[in-house]
Amino acid sequence: MLEEYVEGDSGITFNVQPKLKALEIDQKACDAILCGRFYQVHLNIPNGDMVGHISVVEASVVPCKTANDAVKGFNFVKQMILDAVDQVGGIFVVTVDHGNAADMVKMNKKGEPTLHKEGNVQILTSHTLQPVS
């Protein structure tokens, strides 16, 4: 077998489980890295994307922090991704998609928040047009 796909149940919402599945994804990724069967391990921690589509800043803090913690290793209960990569002498590469959690309001050409007629900020729930970095 050249590839193996592992998918988790994504049928949860941030308001029910604000950490989403980041720590479960983290554990599965660590297991795959440390098992020695794979040349590459690709994973997706979708927290920033998922909460970005709702555009509620306060509700985005826990999911985004959890994704960061899963990668960097602030939860000392179990092996974290960076530690696992280090143990096998690997290389860790991070890529991002459209960055919804980083851009939650519509902006005008001046870079200022766009306002509704009532004066409220217009939220952005669609994919952003920002370049991926």
XYZ file of C-alpha atoms in Angstrom:
133
model
C 0.000 0.000 0.000
C 1.408 3.353 -1.011
C -0.978 5.553 0.941
C -3.169 5.267 3.985
C -5.957 7.708 4.755
C -7.356 8.187 8.232
C -10.428 10.358 8.538
C -12.239 11.339 11.686
C -15.860 12.186 12.278
C -16.241 15.880 11.589
C -19.879 16.015 12.672
C -19.247 18.299 15.640
C -19.553 22.028 16.029
C -17.390 24.537 17.856
C -20.120 25.429 20.338
C -20.462 21.778 21.414
C -16.755 20.953 21.381
C -14.690 24.147 20.959
C -11.396 22.300 20.662
C -12.910 20.383 17.730
C -10.779 17.310 16.953
C -7.334 18.936 17.087
C -5.994 16.816 19.942
C -7.317 13.576 18.419
C -5.735 14.518 15.083
C -2.533 15.312 16.956
C -2.427 11.871 18.576
C -3.103 10.048 15.285
C -0.405 12.102 13.567
C 2.109 11.333 16.326
C 1.286 7.626 16.090
C 1.799 7.697 12.318
C 5.092 9.611 12.612
C 6.508 7.318 15.271
C 5.366 3.984 13.780
C 8.130 4.044 11.141
C 5.908 2.903 8.246
C 5.593 6.235 6.465
C 7.972 8.445 4.545
C 5.574 11.397 4.842
C 2.652 12.198 7.098
C 0.173 14.853 5.979
C -2.456 16.119 8.364
C -5.092 18.795 8.503
C -6.033 20.571 11.714
C -9.063 22.506 10.446
C -9.811 24.612 13.527
C -8.898 28.021 12.087
C -10.876 27.365 8.944
C -13.948 25.936 10.639
C -14.388 28.698 13.197
C -13.487 31.358 10.644
C -16.636 30.596 8.693
C -18.812 31.619 11.644
C -16.917 34.879 12.192
C -17.394 35.042 15.947
C -14.053 36.209 17.299
C -14.710 35.153 20.890
C -15.722 31.649 19.783
C -12.571 31.313 17.662
C -10.026 31.698 20.451
C -10.267 28.200 21.982
C -10.255 26.261 18.666
C -7.289 28.236 17.307
C -5.324 27.989 20.553
C -6.005 24.248 20.649
C -4.642 23.790 17.122
C -1.526 25.726 18.120
C -1.143 23.656 21.282
C -1.493 20.390 19.353
C 1.424 21.313 17.119
C 3.699 23.050 19.638
C 3.202 20.737 22.580
C 1.602 22.640 25.427
C -0.415 19.608 26.516
C 2.199 17.559 28.346
C -0.088 14.550 28.821
C 0.917 12.983 25.500
C 3.408 13.150 22.667
C 3.093 16.245 20.482
C 3.719 16.511 16.765
C 6.956 18.539 16.900
C 8.437 16.174 19.483
C 7.484 13.169 17.355
C 9.067 14.697 14.237
C 12.216 15.454 16.239
C 12.393 11.864 17.553
C 12.483 10.439 14.022
C 14.841 13.116 12.657
C 12.156 14.460 10.369
C 11.284 17.815 8.906
C 8.121 19.680 9.877
C 6.495 21.844 7.194
C 3.461 24.019 7.878
C 1.104 25.196 5.168
C -2.122 27.136 5.506
C -5.208 27.588 3.447
C -7.292 30.736 3.134
C -7.008 31.884 6.746
C -10.618 32.474 7.724
C -9.907 32.889 11.433
C -7.340 35.570 10.596
C -9.777 37.684 8.579
C -13.293 37.677 10.064
C -14.689 41.009 8.889
C -15.182 42.483 5.439
C -12.663 45.212 4.683
C -12.869 48.141 2.284
C -10.082 49.138 -0.104
C -8.480 51.242 2.639
C -8.197 48.198 4.896
C -10.930 49.389 7.254
C -13.911 47.273 8.360
C -16.938 47.612 6.084
C -20.062 48.708 7.945
C -23.754 47.904 7.447
C -26.187 50.828 7.038
C -26.888 50.495 10.776
C -23.195 50.989 11.551
C -22.440 47.360 12.490
C -19.324 45.669 11.145
C -20.016 43.282 8.245
C -18.760 39.806 9.093
C -16.929 37.646 6.587
C -17.928 33.980 6.529
C -16.754 33.143 3.006
C -13.219 32.202 2.042
C -10.834 35.122 2.093
C -8.980 36.346 -0.955
C -5.701 36.780 0.918
C -2.685 35.027 -0.583
C -1.459 31.914 1.189
C 1.891 32.471 2.861
